[in-house]
Every structure is written in C-alpha cells, then in structure tokens.
XYZ file of C-alpha atoms in Angstrom:
550
model
C 28.958 33.547 -49.034
C 31.164 36.622 -48.629
C 34.442 36.759 -46.792
C 35.407 39.997 -45.077
C 39.070 40.697 -44.502
C 39.640 39.851 -40.856
C 42.670 40.504 -38.680
C 45.391 37.918 -39.187
C 45.289 35.364 -36.393
C 46.388 31.777 -35.994
C 43.124 29.984 -36.617
C 41.429 27.682 -34.198
C 40.028 24.447 -35.588
C 37.225 25.448 -37.961
C 33.680 24.154 -37.745
C 32.235 21.448 -39.989
C 31.023 21.287 -43.568
C 28.734 24.089 -44.764
C 26.713 23.965 -47.988
C 24.569 26.898 -49.087
C 22.447 26.882 -52.280
C 22.434 30.137 -54.226
C 19.962 31.686 -56.636
C 20.902 32.205 -60.260
C 19.444 34.017 -63.258
C 21.021 31.409 -65.564
C 18.833 30.138 -68.423
C 19.135 26.594 -67.039
C 18.740 27.510 -63.377
C 15.599 25.448 -62.862
C 17.367 22.284 -64.033
C 20.588 22.698 -62.092
C 21.103 23.307 -58.371
C 24.108 25.470 -57.581
C 25.620 25.692 -54.111
C 28.784 26.870 -52.407
C 30.456 24.286 -50.191
C 33.009 25.029 -47.495
C 34.899 22.316 -45.601
C 37.448 22.511 -42.764
C 40.970 21.732 -43.960
C 43.404 23.708 -41.766
C 46.757 24.864 -43.055
C 49.835 23.564 -41.252
C 50.862 25.585 -38.215
C 54.038 26.883 -39.862
C 51.962 28.848 -42.414
C 51.632 31.580 -39.809
C 48.831 34.000 -38.851
C 45.803 34.089 -41.150
C 42.065 34.702 -40.986
C 40.002 31.768 -39.732
C 38.262 31.535 -43.117
C 41.584 30.563 -44.692
C 41.612 27.268 -42.792
C 38.721 26.163 -44.973
C 38.479 25.036 -48.594
C 35.564 26.068 -50.780
C 34.113 24.974 -54.091
C 31.035 25.513 -56.219
C 28.880 22.443 -56.688
C 26.380 22.047 -59.525
C 24.065 19.037 -59.750
C 20.946 17.976 -61.575
C 17.760 19.206 -59.887
C 16.230 15.734 -60.090
C 19.443 13.887 -59.236
C 20.688 12.469 -55.920
C 21.587 14.807 -53.066
C 24.586 12.704 -52.049
C 27.527 13.269 -54.382
C 28.714 9.674 -54.046
C 25.404 8.497 -55.517
C 25.807 10.524 -58.720
C 26.986 8.866 -61.916
C 30.125 10.982 -62.306
C 31.753 14.049 -60.720
C 33.890 16.463 -62.724
C 36.374 18.356 -60.535
C 37.958 21.438 -62.111
C 41.057 23.456 -61.198
C 40.846 27.149 -62.210
C 43.403 29.010 -64.306
C 45.590 31.976 -63.425
C 43.733 34.843 -61.695
C 40.575 32.732 -61.962
C 38.058 31.642 -59.363
C 35.422 28.945 -59.187
C 32.705 31.188 -60.657
C 34.433 31.090 -64.039
C 32.971 27.597 -64.566
C 29.335 28.651 -64.023
C 28.171 28.295 -67.655
C 30.114 25.219 -68.700
C 29.140 23.449 -65.470
C 25.423 24.091 -65.849
C 25.493 23.226 -69.552
C 27.371 19.985 -68.857
C 25.020 18.857 -66.086
C 22.026 19.429 -68.390
C 23.717 17.724 -71.352
C 24.434 14.650 -69.217
C 20.850 14.597 -67.898
C 19.628 14.514 -71.488
C 21.752 11.383 -71.880
C 20.047 9.860 -68.843
C 22.849 10.471 -66.332
C 22.964 12.537 -63.151
C 26.397 14.070 -62.813
C 27.964 16.805 -60.727
C 30.458 19.505 -61.618
C 32.719 20.930 -58.905
C 34.822 24.056 -59.451
C 37.578 24.474 -56.879
C 38.471 27.832 -55.355
C 42.094 28.334 -54.397
C 42.609 28.892 -50.688
C 43.836 32.456 -51.323
C 40.301 33.537 -52.228
C 39.417 33.449 -48.542
C 40.820 37.000 -48.375
C 38.246 38.415 -50.788
C 35.331 40.568 -49.654
C 32.276 40.163 -51.885
C 29.933 42.106 -49.616
C 29.431 45.024 -52.005
C 28.733 42.866 -55.050
C 26.369 40.558 -53.173
C 24.389 43.462 -51.735
C 24.196 45.198 -55.130
C 22.645 42.064 -56.606
C 20.024 42.276 -53.859
C 19.298 46.000 -54.244
C 19.688 46.082 -58.007
C 21.834 49.226 -57.706
C 25.432 49.483 -58.918
C 26.036 52.331 -56.461
C 25.560 49.872 -53.605
C 28.762 48.129 -54.675
C 30.809 51.119 -55.821
C 29.970 53.134 -52.699
C 31.111 50.202 -50.575
C 34.397 49.558 -52.396
C 35.319 53.133 -53.344
C 33.664 55.509 -50.867
C 33.649 53.847 -47.461
C 29.921 53.089 -47.377
C 28.707 50.675 -44.719
C 26.698 47.493 -45.381
C 25.191 45.732 -42.369
C 27.729 47.404 -40.112
C 30.702 46.426 -42.269
C 33.077 48.641 -44.223
C 35.500 47.534 -46.905
C 38.874 47.107 -45.160
C 40.894 47.521 -48.343
C 42.990 45.010 -50.212
C 45.152 42.637 -48.234
C 48.908 43.105 -48.322
C 51.891 42.804 -46.012
C 51.172 40.715 -42.922
C 47.589 39.997 -43.991
C 48.809 38.046 -47.032
C 52.189 36.798 -45.760
C 50.851 33.280 -45.146
C 50.361 32.888 -48.919
C 54.123 32.519 -49.266
C 53.508 28.925 -48.071
C 50.729 28.214 -50.599
C 52.444 26.862 -53.674
C 52.186 23.767 -55.840
C 52.430 21.207 -53.034
C 49.783 22.906 -50.862
C 47.466 23.370 -53.860
C 47.706 19.673 -54.717
C 47.183 18.582 -51.117
C 44.170 20.898 -50.909
C 42.506 19.112 -53.818
C 43.397 15.686 -52.437
C 42.134 16.483 -48.939
C 38.931 18.026 -50.255
C 38.208 14.929 -52.356
C 38.834 12.665 -49.370
C 36.611 14.815 -47.173
C 33.715 14.870 -49.640
C 34.161 11.352 -51.065
C 35.738 9.246 -48.303
C 35.337 5.964 -50.204
C 38.495 5.564 -52.355
C 36.611 3.333 -54.805
C 34.099 6.113 -55.468
C 36.939 8.510 -56.219
C 38.702 6.014 -58.461
C 35.590 5.132 -60.466
C 33.513 8.317 -60.541
C 35.784 11.373 -60.388
C 37.072 13.089 -63.531
C 39.882 15.566 -62.831
C 40.680 18.541 -65.021
C 40.968 22.258 -65.360
C 41.213 25.368 -67.480
C 44.472 27.011 -68.564
C 46.940 26.745 -65.643
C 44.520 24.251 -64.095
C 45.509 21.645 -66.682
C 49.146 21.726 -65.596
C 48.152 21.598 -61.931
C 46.003 18.557 -62.745
C 48.998 16.976 -64.500
C 51.018 17.271 -61.297
C 48.047 16.023 -59.268
C 47.890 12.860 -61.401
C 51.603 12.182 -60.853
C 51.770 13.091 -57.135
C 52.236 10.695 -54.254
C 50.445 12.101 -51.226
C 51.992 9.983 -48.481
C 55.526 10.150 -49.877
C 55.761 6.368 -50.269
C 55.626 5.301 -53.937
C 54.944 1.690 -52.910
C 51.513 2.556 -51.477
C 49.545 3.760 -54.486
C 46.089 4.153 -52.978
C 46.987 7.766 -52.306
C 48.544 8.358 -55.747
C 46.861 11.165 -57.656
C 46.003 9.006 -60.658
C 43.987 6.757 -58.338
C 41.733 9.663 -57.330
C 40.494 10.076 -60.920
C 39.039 7.842 -63.615
C 40.019 10.272 -66.383
C 41.053 13.837 -67.136
C 39.675 16.818 -69.059
C 41.577 19.834 -70.381
C 39.805 23.115 -71.206
C 42.103 24.988 -73.618
C 45.085 23.516 -71.835
C 46.843 20.165 -71.590
C 46.986 17.661 -68.759
C 50.700 17.561 -68.231
C 53.068 18.134 -65.330
C 55.292 21.019 -66.329
C 55.634 24.740 -66.795
C 52.698 26.298 -68.692
C 53.412 27.604 -72.198
C 57.193 27.307 -72.111
C 56.994 25.867 -75.621
C 54.910 28.814 -76.823
C 58.091 30.915 -77.130
C 56.152 34.052 -76.319
C 58.122 37.160 -77.210
C 57.018 40.180 -75.221
C 60.114 42.337 -75.508
C 59.496 45.708 -77.133
C 55.943 45.978 -75.840
C 55.090 48.803 -73.452
C 54.619 48.358 -69.759
C 52.257 47.242 -68.326
C 51.299 45.051 -71.343
C 54.582 43.105 -71.434
C 54.524 42.660 -67.645
C 50.962 41.390 -67.784
C 51.855 38.857 -70.479
C 54.876 37.682 -68.526
C 52.821 37.332 -65.368
C 50.108 35.391 -67.174
C 52.778 33.112 -68.551
C 53.781 32.297 -64.977
C 57.386 33.424 -65.405
C 57.451 36.437 -63.141
C 59.760 36.481 -60.106
C 58.532 38.329 -57.057
C 59.257 38.679 -53.393
C 55.575 39.315 -52.727
C 53.300 36.445 -51.653
C 50.690 37.736 -54.146
C 51.344 38.065 -57.868
C 50.470 41.690 -58.612
C 51.580 44.512 -60.897
C 51.179 48.293 -60.573
C 48.388 48.132 -63.177
C 46.271 45.608 -65.135
C 46.921 42.703 -62.739
C 46.369 43.282 -59.035
C 43.563 42.785 -56.484
C 41.906 46.114 -57.249
C 41.747 45.581 -61.015
C 40.462 42.015 -60.780
C 37.669 43.313 -58.548
C 37.010 46.104 -61.077
C 36.460 43.472 -63.773
C 33.838 41.818 -61.586
C 32.188 45.213 -61.018
C 32.157 45.818 -64.776
C 30.289 42.534 -65.145
C 27.974 43.586 -62.330
C 27.097 46.840 -64.130
C 26.243 44.907 -67.302
C 24.258 42.374 -65.274
C 22.164 44.996 -63.436
C 21.624 47.516 -66.262
C 22.818 46.208 -69.646
C 21.633 49.228 -71.674
C 22.549 51.805 -69.029
C 25.067 54.381 -70.232
C 28.240 55.423 -68.378
C 27.633 52.969 -65.554
C 31.002 51.767 -64.333
C 34.002 53.590 -65.841
C 32.960 57.019 -64.566
C 32.471 55.508 -61.101
C 35.977 54.026 -60.999
C 38.597 55.678 -58.773
C 40.884 58.234 -60.393
C 44.312 56.870 -59.608
C 47.340 55.676 -61.547
C 46.400 52.001 -61.252
C 42.945 52.471 -62.788
C 44.077 55.036 -65.370
C 46.888 52.873 -66.748
C 44.726 49.759 -66.641
C 42.022 51.455 -68.727
C 44.599 52.737 -71.186
C 46.247 49.308 -71.463
C 42.962 47.577 -72.183
C 41.113 50.181 -74.250
C 43.636 52.509 -75.933
C 43.175 52.498 -79.699
C 46.775 53.524 -80.503
C 50.085 54.359 -78.848
C 49.294 58.055 -78.687
C 46.187 57.394 -76.614
C 48.083 54.958 -74.382
C 50.948 57.359 -73.682
C 49.050 60.645 -73.348
C 45.632 59.541 -72.160
C 44.057 61.663 -74.916
C 41.296 61.084 -75.684
C 40.354 60.113 -72.148
C 38.808 56.629 -71.985
C 36.396 57.932 -69.356
C 34.738 60.222 -71.921
C 33.521 57.308 -74.024
C 29.727 57.161 -74.144
C 28.814 53.477 -74.039
C 26.345 51.066 -72.534
C 27.456 48.842 -69.683
C 27.376 45.821 -71.986
C 29.536 47.639 -74.553
C 32.142 48.480 -71.907
C 32.327 44.847 -70.783
C 32.520 43.703 -74.393
C 35.271 46.187 -75.217
C 37.340 44.871 -72.301
C 37.013 41.132 -72.968
C 35.899 40.573 -76.568
C 38.438 39.090 -78.980
C 37.989 42.075 -81.332
C 39.228 44.452 -78.642
C 40.992 42.831 -75.665
C 44.736 42.872 -76.465
C 45.741 39.708 -74.575
C 44.689 36.326 -75.934
C 44.503 34.760 -72.466
C 41.636 37.117 -71.575
C 39.539 36.937 -74.739
C 36.012 35.700 -75.322
C 33.885 35.826 -78.481
C 30.846 37.731 -77.213
C 29.611 39.748 -80.195
C 30.619 43.127 -81.583
C 30.548 46.812 -80.727
C 28.186 49.057 -82.694
C 26.322 52.380 -82.530
C 28.994 54.812 -83.807
C 32.086 54.813 -85.986
C 35.036 52.494 -85.340
C 38.678 52.372 -86.369
C 41.317 49.682 -86.489
C 43.068 49.247 -83.158
C 46.866 49.406 -83.404
C 47.746 49.121 -79.718
C 49.683 47.210 -78.549
C 50.263 45.827 -82.067
C 48.312 46.108 -85.318
C 46.262 43.135 -86.473
C 48.327 41.249 -89.035
C 48.513 37.574 -90.063
C 51.936 37.351 -88.383
C 50.588 38.658 -85.082
C 47.611 36.290 -85.289
C 49.970 33.361 -85.897
C 51.961 34.226 -82.763
C 48.864 33.494 -80.699
C 49.551 35.757 -77.741
C 47.139 38.443 -78.984
C 44.461 36.084 -80.295
C 43.498 35.577 -83.925
C 40.775 38.236 -84.347
C 41.344 41.689 -85.899
C 41.026 44.486 -83.355
C 38.789 47.577 -83.485
C 38.195 50.505 -81.164
C 35.649 53.323 -80.832
C 36.592 56.405 -82.847
C 34.404 58.954 -81.040
C 34.989 60.226 -77.505
C 33.348 63.046 -75.599
C 30.133 63.066 -77.650
C 27.050 62.129 -75.568
C 25.063 61.583 -78.777
C 27.476 58.914 -80.067
C 26.429 55.985 -77.887
C 28.281 52.717 -78.397
C 26.161 49.624 -77.878
C 26.708 45.891 -78.063
C 25.525 43.272 -80.539
C 25.224 39.967 -78.706
C 26.771 36.798 -80.104
C 23.504 35.765 -81.784
C 22.851 39.247 -83.226
C 26.024 39.294 -85.325
C 25.175 38.861 -89.001
C 21.515 39.858 -88.568
C 19.611 42.855 -89.903
C 21.101 45.023 -87.145
C 24.614 44.509 -88.489
C 26.829 47.333 -89.760
C 29.632 47.283 -92.373
C 32.381 47.473 -89.708
C 31.129 44.274 -88.185
C 31.228 42.259 -91.406
C 34.904 43.165 -91.914
C 35.910 41.789 -88.537
C 33.656 38.926 -87.509
C 30.795 36.618 -88.474
C 28.270 34.399 -86.656
C 30.589 31.374 -86.731
C 33.172 33.293 -84.704
C 30.836 34.335 -81.877
C 29.939 31.797 -79.189
C 29.389 33.505 -75.798
C 26.450 35.707 -74.793
C 27.479 39.045 -73.305
C 24.690 38.703 -70.738
C 25.961 35.304 -69.660
C 29.501 36.627 -69.311
C 28.198 39.502 -67.158
C 26.290 37.046 -64.974
C 29.305 34.777 -64.555
C 31.498 37.691 -63.512
C 29.138 38.910 -60.813
C 26.597 36.326 -59.631
C 28.330 33.213 -58.258
C 29.204 33.503 -54.546
C 32.752 32.370 -55.356
C 33.660 34.782 -58.082
C 35.087 34.534 -61.596
C 38.183 36.607 -60.869
C 40.900 35.827 -58.331
C 42.091 38.842 -56.372
C 45.086 37.213 -54.675
C 46.928 34.795 -56.953
C 49.705 33.112 -54.889
C 53.098 33.985 -56.390
C 54.585 30.762 -55.043
C 52.426 28.646 -57.355
C 53.946 29.767 -60.705
C 57.383 29.940 -59.104
C 57.075 26.295 -58.061
C 55.892 25.355 -61.542
C 58.922 27.049 -63.109
C 61.517 25.544 -60.770
C 62.343 22.303 -58.992
C 61.070 23.519 -55.619
C 58.115 21.961 -53.844
C 58.110 18.749 -55.881
C 59.038 16.093 -53.330
C 55.817 14.199 -54.022
C 56.219 14.128 -57.818
C 56.923 10.384 -57.886
C 54.543 8.757 -60.400
C 55.737 10.156 -63.718
C 53.319 7.923 -65.653
C 50.250 9.091 -63.710
C 48.719 11.127 -66.530
C 49.092 8.294 -69.041
C 47.270 5.834 -66.752
C 43.850 7.378 -67.466
C 42.131 8.654 -70.634
C 42.071 12.387 -71.325
C 39.727 14.690 -73.215
C 41.441 17.821 -74.573
C 39.254 20.677 -75.798
C 41.295 23.178 -77.810
C 39.952 26.627 -78.669
C 40.647 27.777 -82.222
C 41.688 31.230 -81.010
C 43.057 30.110 -77.674
C 46.458 29.048 -76.384
C 49.155 27.497 -78.547
C 49.332 24.195 -76.691
C 52.226 21.715 -76.635
C 51.650 18.165 -77.804
C 51.092 15.642 -75.026
C 51.670 12.345 -76.887
C 49.139 10.799 -74.537
C 48.313 7.196 -75.523
C 44.574 7.620 -74.892
C 43.731 11.228 -75.734
C 40.628 12.485 -77.492
C 41.330 15.898 -79.021
C 38.423 18.201 -79.939
C 39.131 21.396 -81.863
C 36.739 24.298 -81.333
C 36.675 26.782 -84.240
C 35.425 30.219 -83.227
C 36.219 29.717 -79.529
C 38.728 31.782 -77.588
C 40.451 30.997 -74.301
C 37.575 32.153 -72.071
C 34.835 30.780 -74.360
C 35.544 27.186 -73.322
C 34.052 28.220 -69.954
C 31.353 30.694 -70.995
C 29.934 29.629 -74.381
C 26.136 29.705 -74.647
C 24.170 26.463 -74.578
C 22.644 27.236 -78.006
C 25.121 28.140 -80.724
C 24.665 30.196 -83.893
C 24.900 27.119 -86.120
C 21.824 25.653 -84.401
C 23.856 23.022 -82.582
C 24.310 22.640 -78.813
C 27.468 23.981 -77.199
C 30.414 21.695 -77.984
C 32.486 21.802 -74.770
C 29.626 20.745 -72.520
C 28.504 18.087 -74.999
C 31.999 16.586 -75.091
C 32.308 16.672 -71.291
C 28.881 15.044 -70.932
C 29.945 12.316 -73.337
C 33.135 11.752 -71.321
C 31.093 11.525 -68.133
C 28.542 9.074 -69.507
C 30.772 6.580 -71.329
C-alpha cells in the first residue's frame, strides 16, 4: 500500500477495514503471513485539513501460516509501538522470528507493528515499483527526476499547510490511536485483557508506559478503559516500559560536537524545541534523508554486489552532502572540507548500507546494528565525530564498537565489499577485521537489514516524525488522562537490553524479567537473524515467544 501526497482537505468519513497480504523474500516467508491493515479512525475535526488517508490507522500484521485467520482466536497478540523516526516495517524480522518461535512451542500468535498516523503522508510509489521492476533507477528517477509511474509524479515532501495538522498529533492522540485501534480490531475487552501484550522499541517503550497508565474516558473510577486493562503484559526492546521522558537519566553530553551531529543527537533524545509540526533538521534528520536510507536499503536489496548504486544517484544539494559527510566522514578534515568526496568511494551497495548503519562505522549509537564488517581495500581508524576510546564507549551515545572508515577514494580498482554477520571470523577475514570485531559481536544479516528497509509496505523509516510527541513527553502538556500511576506495575514486563544499545534507567518493576543481549546494538533487537553465529536461535524472538506462551 502506497500513499501519495494528496491536497489537504477535511476528510469525509473513511471506508471500512482493509487488509492486504504482501509478498516477502524473508527466509521464513512461507511460515508467516504478512499483511498491511488499515482501519478508519478519523481525527477530531479541530485537527484541520488533511489528506483522507490520514483519517485511517495502519499496522503490519504477521501471523502463523497455519494459524487462525481471526486475530481474536490466536493464542496471544504482541502489539508494538515504534521508536523515533521509525515505522512499522522496522519490526519485520523480529515479528517473523517470534511468530515462528511460538509456533515451534505449539502456539499460534500474532505480532502487530503500529504505524504512527503521520506516515499517511509518505509516498512509497517509487520503492514499490522498483521492487516490481528490479531496477533501482525506477525509484531514483521517480523521487529525484520527476519520472511518472502509473500517471503519478512525486509531489515532493510535505511541509507548511500539508503537515500543519500534525501539530495536533502528540502523546494524547498517539495513545488514543492505539486504544481505538485495539478496540476496533479486538472489540471484546476480555480478549484484550487476556491476550494482548503491549510493548515497543526505543521511544515506543515510554509511549507504552504512558499507555498503561492512561485513563481513556477521563473517569478513574471506570477502569475497563484503563490502559493496563488492554494488556496482559509488556515487552521492552532496548527500552523500558515507563511513563516519562526518554533517556533523561542518560546525561548525554553533546556540547562541543559539530553540527549536524549534536543536533541529530539532541533530536533523537527528544529534547529539541521546534515550531514546526514535523521534527526535522537541515541535514541527517528530515523527510528526504529518511527516504534516502530506505533507498540505500533498496539498492542493497536489488543488487547487493552492484558497485556505485545509490550514492552517485543521490541529489547534489547541501542536505545530502552534509548528511553523507556526517555519517561517513573519517575525520574532521573530511567533514569540514568534503575532501575526499564521499561520492568517489568505490563500494558495493551492501558495503554502503553497512558503512551507514554498522556499529563499526555509524557514529550514533541509536542508529547502529551489528551487520558484519567492511573489507576489500585498506581501512583506517575513524576519528569523526570522536575517536574510539574506552571513555567514549562508556558514555554510550556512540555505541561500544571501535570505528573504522575506508582509506581509499577515487580508485575504481579499490572496491570495498561487505562481510556478512556470519562471514566474520571465517577464511575470508582480513587483519583489520580481527582488530575491531568478532563473530560474537555480529548478529544481523546485511541482506535482512536491506530487505527490512525496503520491502514492507509500511516502511522502516518514518519521514514525518510529529514534533509534538517528544515535546509532550518532555513537558506536562497533553497528560490529562495520565491517572493510573500504578498501571505499569499491574502487569509483568519483559525487558530486552542490548549490550551496545541505550543506557537505560532502572524501572524497579516488581515483576520484571531482564534479559541482557551481548553483541546486540539498538537496531539489532529488531533485525537480528534467526540463526546466530553461536549456533543458537535468535534471543529476542525466543524470549518474546516464551512470554507469549506462558
């Protein structure tokens, strides 16, 4: 399902529920049915003009191929809130792995990944058509060069009046959206109370904490509508289930770092103030760059070993140039001057994706996954934005892995390639690799990450993150329904903590099961491969399956 940016209008009442299965190249595709579900839940009239699609809520639904078609007949349903700048597609791997793990325990469960309402503004036409044609140019011509697909042209990224209605979509609306979607899909309150497990990744854990403690009719004496009565338990994916401001206790110090790195860290921490309805920066974090990340995954999905696939197709503008420098510069000189030019790197599409998101390269811990290691030509230690030292690793904001960068630019014979997570430590290894990583520290397949970024109809990245949501979390606004302060403690919680992920505050929950995940980074809790390098099955999905079957 692809949404095209439509003129802003006050929507008429939308049609009924729509569910559309989608094809997947996932290793477990034959055992798990994936579909995108859209249900009518109109915004209040005071939200103002908006496209008709924005009066609907959407989620990705995964269920066992031999399980019941009716969600209420399943054994359990896990409902996940996404993190910052994250869409429902981010849960593709962990959802499929969890459904299969539960089936092996004799249970038929479902996994639902919610998409925030703001994603209705996204236009996935180019990506969807490129998956059909198998050609990256199909997508890049559509987004960058005005090409037409089925009579449609990319209308650009929404701003101004097109996105003004998002100023009304904060914490309260986000919580009501989840509550109303659950009531629409599971109208029997007993089914919700006994079968639903509520949780999320990153920011989604804090949203779930508020959901558990919210009163949805405003009357604390009628508790059937209380958030804790919509869930039988909670799960936290490198986060905590707690009502509060994310990471305030982390004491993240970003002063002294160059823009746009410090701005990106501040934005990810949810502390940015903005008059815009969409949280966006001039570079690194904005609708165009989040779409570029999806296109980078698409290039690696369509042609993993193809050379110079995506970066040389990217627009030449300040946003893209500074984003590439921020993510890939090896030192301050390269960041400031642009010399050598990142675009002259000769690398496979997989190597480009790996260089952007792998924990040995990506500078921001929030965006890191352990997907293997770069190889093929000489490397050097990466000193931008900070050198890899034990003190920096202990701070957590940059992850715990030492950083490397390509040393050779402008040489077509020096082709950088990618060692997948299960190729690290094998006969193909090089000395640089052994100094920086080992098989125990690699958990996600680069091919699976590429698929997750580009294949699901509701995508991995979130173009339009509502600025009101973090502002509400960091202030006292929009909290009239926060009435049941013991809601989180009323149900058990499973907390899965990545070894290289966020520095999480203690919850002091009376019934918490804490699972530490050595070798995992913040994104790995969503993307880790079903089969790990130690010969054991993936730990997040196994723990979630256990939660869902006990």
